[in-house]
C-alpha positions as a printed Julia matrix, in Angstrom:
135×3 Matrix{Float64}:
 40.17  74.59   28.35
 39.92  70.86   27.89
 41.61  68.9    25.13
 38.17  67.97   23.82
 37.21  71.64   23.47
 40.51  72.37   21.7
 39.85  69.57   19.22
 36.25  70.71   18.71
 37.38  74.27   17.95
 40.12  73.06   15.59
 37.77  70.83   13.65
 34.77  73.18   13.68
 36.91  75.99   12.3
 38.31  73.72    9.59
 41.95  73.54   10.6
 43.99  70.56    9.51
 46.51  69.38   12.1
 49.36  71.08   10.18
 47.44  74.37    9.87
 46.5   74.28   13.54
 50.1   73.63   14.6
 51.19  76.65   12.58
 48.44  78.75   14.18
 49.41  77.57   17.67
 53.06  78.44   17.06
 51.99  82.09   16.9
 51.07  81.78   20.58
 53.55  79.14   21.7
 56.58  78.7    19.4
 57.31  75.2    20.76
 53.97  73.85   19.51
 54.38  70.77   17.33
 52.29  67.74   16.29
 53.11  65.81   19.45
 52.14  68.72   21.69
 48.83  69.38   19.94
 47.9   65.69   19.92
 48.73  65.36   23.63
 46.81  68.52   24.48
 43.79  67.3    22.55
 43.9   63.87   24.24
 44.26  65.42   27.67
 47.69  63.88   28.26
 49.39  67.26   28.67
 47.94  70.36   30.23
 47.27  73.07   27.66
 49.43  76.15   28.37
 47.31  79.17   29.29
 48.67  81.21   26.38
 47.61  78.46   23.95
 44.17  78.09   25.53
 43.66  81.85   25.28
 44.7   81.8    21.62
 42.26  78.98   20.82
 39.47  80.76   22.71
 40.31  83.87   20.69
 39.86  81.99   17.42
 36.48  80.72   18.6
 35.42  84.12   19.92
 36.29  85.82   16.61
 34.14  83.3    14.76
 31.23  83.85   17.16
 31.67  87.62   16.73
 31.42  87.28   12.93
 28.26  85.19   13.24
 26.74  87.54   15.8
 27.51  90.58   13.63
 25.83  88.96   10.62
 22.74  88.07   12.66
 22.54  91.58   14.11
 22.8   93.1    10.64
 19.98  90.89    9.39
 17.87  91.69   12.45
 18.44  95.42   11.82
 17.27  95.0     8.24
 14.2   93.11    9.43
 13.33  95.98   11.79
 13.44  98.29    8.76
 11.11  95.9     6.89
 13.89  94.99    4.46
 14.02  91.33    5.37
 15.77  89.36    2.62
 14.08  86.39    0.96
 17.25  84.47    1.65
 20.8   85.04    2.76
 23.35  84.29    0.06
 26.64  82.8     1.22
 29.58  82.07   -1.04
 32.24  79.41   -0.85
 35.11  78.69   -3.2
 35.23  75.55   -5.34
 38.98  75.1    -5.04
 41.79  76.2    -2.73
 43.34  77.99   -5.7
 40.22  80.09   -6.35
 40.12  81.13   -2.69
 43.83  81.97   -2.71
 43.34  84.25   -5.73
 40.48  86.1    -4.03
 41.8   86.1    -0.45
 45.53  85.31   -0.27
 46.56  83.51    2.89
 43.09  82.37    3.95
 42.78  78.62    4.47
 40.26  76.88    2.2
 39.05  74.4     4.81
 38.76  77.17    7.4
 36.77  79.34    5.02
 34.4   76.51    4.13
 33.93  75.48    7.77
 33.3   79.05    8.87
 30.72  79.6     6.14
 29.13  76.34    7.3
 28.95  77.59   10.89
 27.44  80.82    9.62
 24.82  78.88    7.63
 23.87  76.81   10.69
 23.5   79.93   12.84
 21.44  81.74   10.22
 19.14  78.8     9.56
 18.65  78.17   13.28
 17.59  81.83   13.54
 14.93  81.31   10.87
 16.73  82.64    7.81
 16.75  80.77    4.52
 20.32  80.31    3.35
 21.51  79.83   -0.22
 25.09  78.74   -0.75
 26.83  79.05   -4.09
 30.34  78.91   -5.46
 32.2   82.11   -6.17
 33.0   82.56   -9.85
 36.43  81.19  -10.65
 38.77  83.96  -11.73
 41.16  83.16  -14.53
């Protein structure tokens, strides 16, 4: 894995530097800001265990997108093609935390964005709305 790919994955999945460092520490406890920045710039070689962890994050996102596309294709084969695919994002980090504790707001928004791109590139109309804010 190159540093450029690591940075692309981090940003595409919506991780801030601090969130990404925390995520990388699950694979490599010595990960810190300096290490991540040097990996991303290609100054230091990315440890295999870290590269595998980053690839795993990316693969899980691709799996989610692929599963959604397959489900829609299955519906289309049954002549139940939806007029549009409705995706939901949360207006605030607090509203997301109430609905899905522990999920990162930026990651959620970025992942829904990737899903929207994949769906639209496959010919589906996508509608995005905010989830109702729970009080």
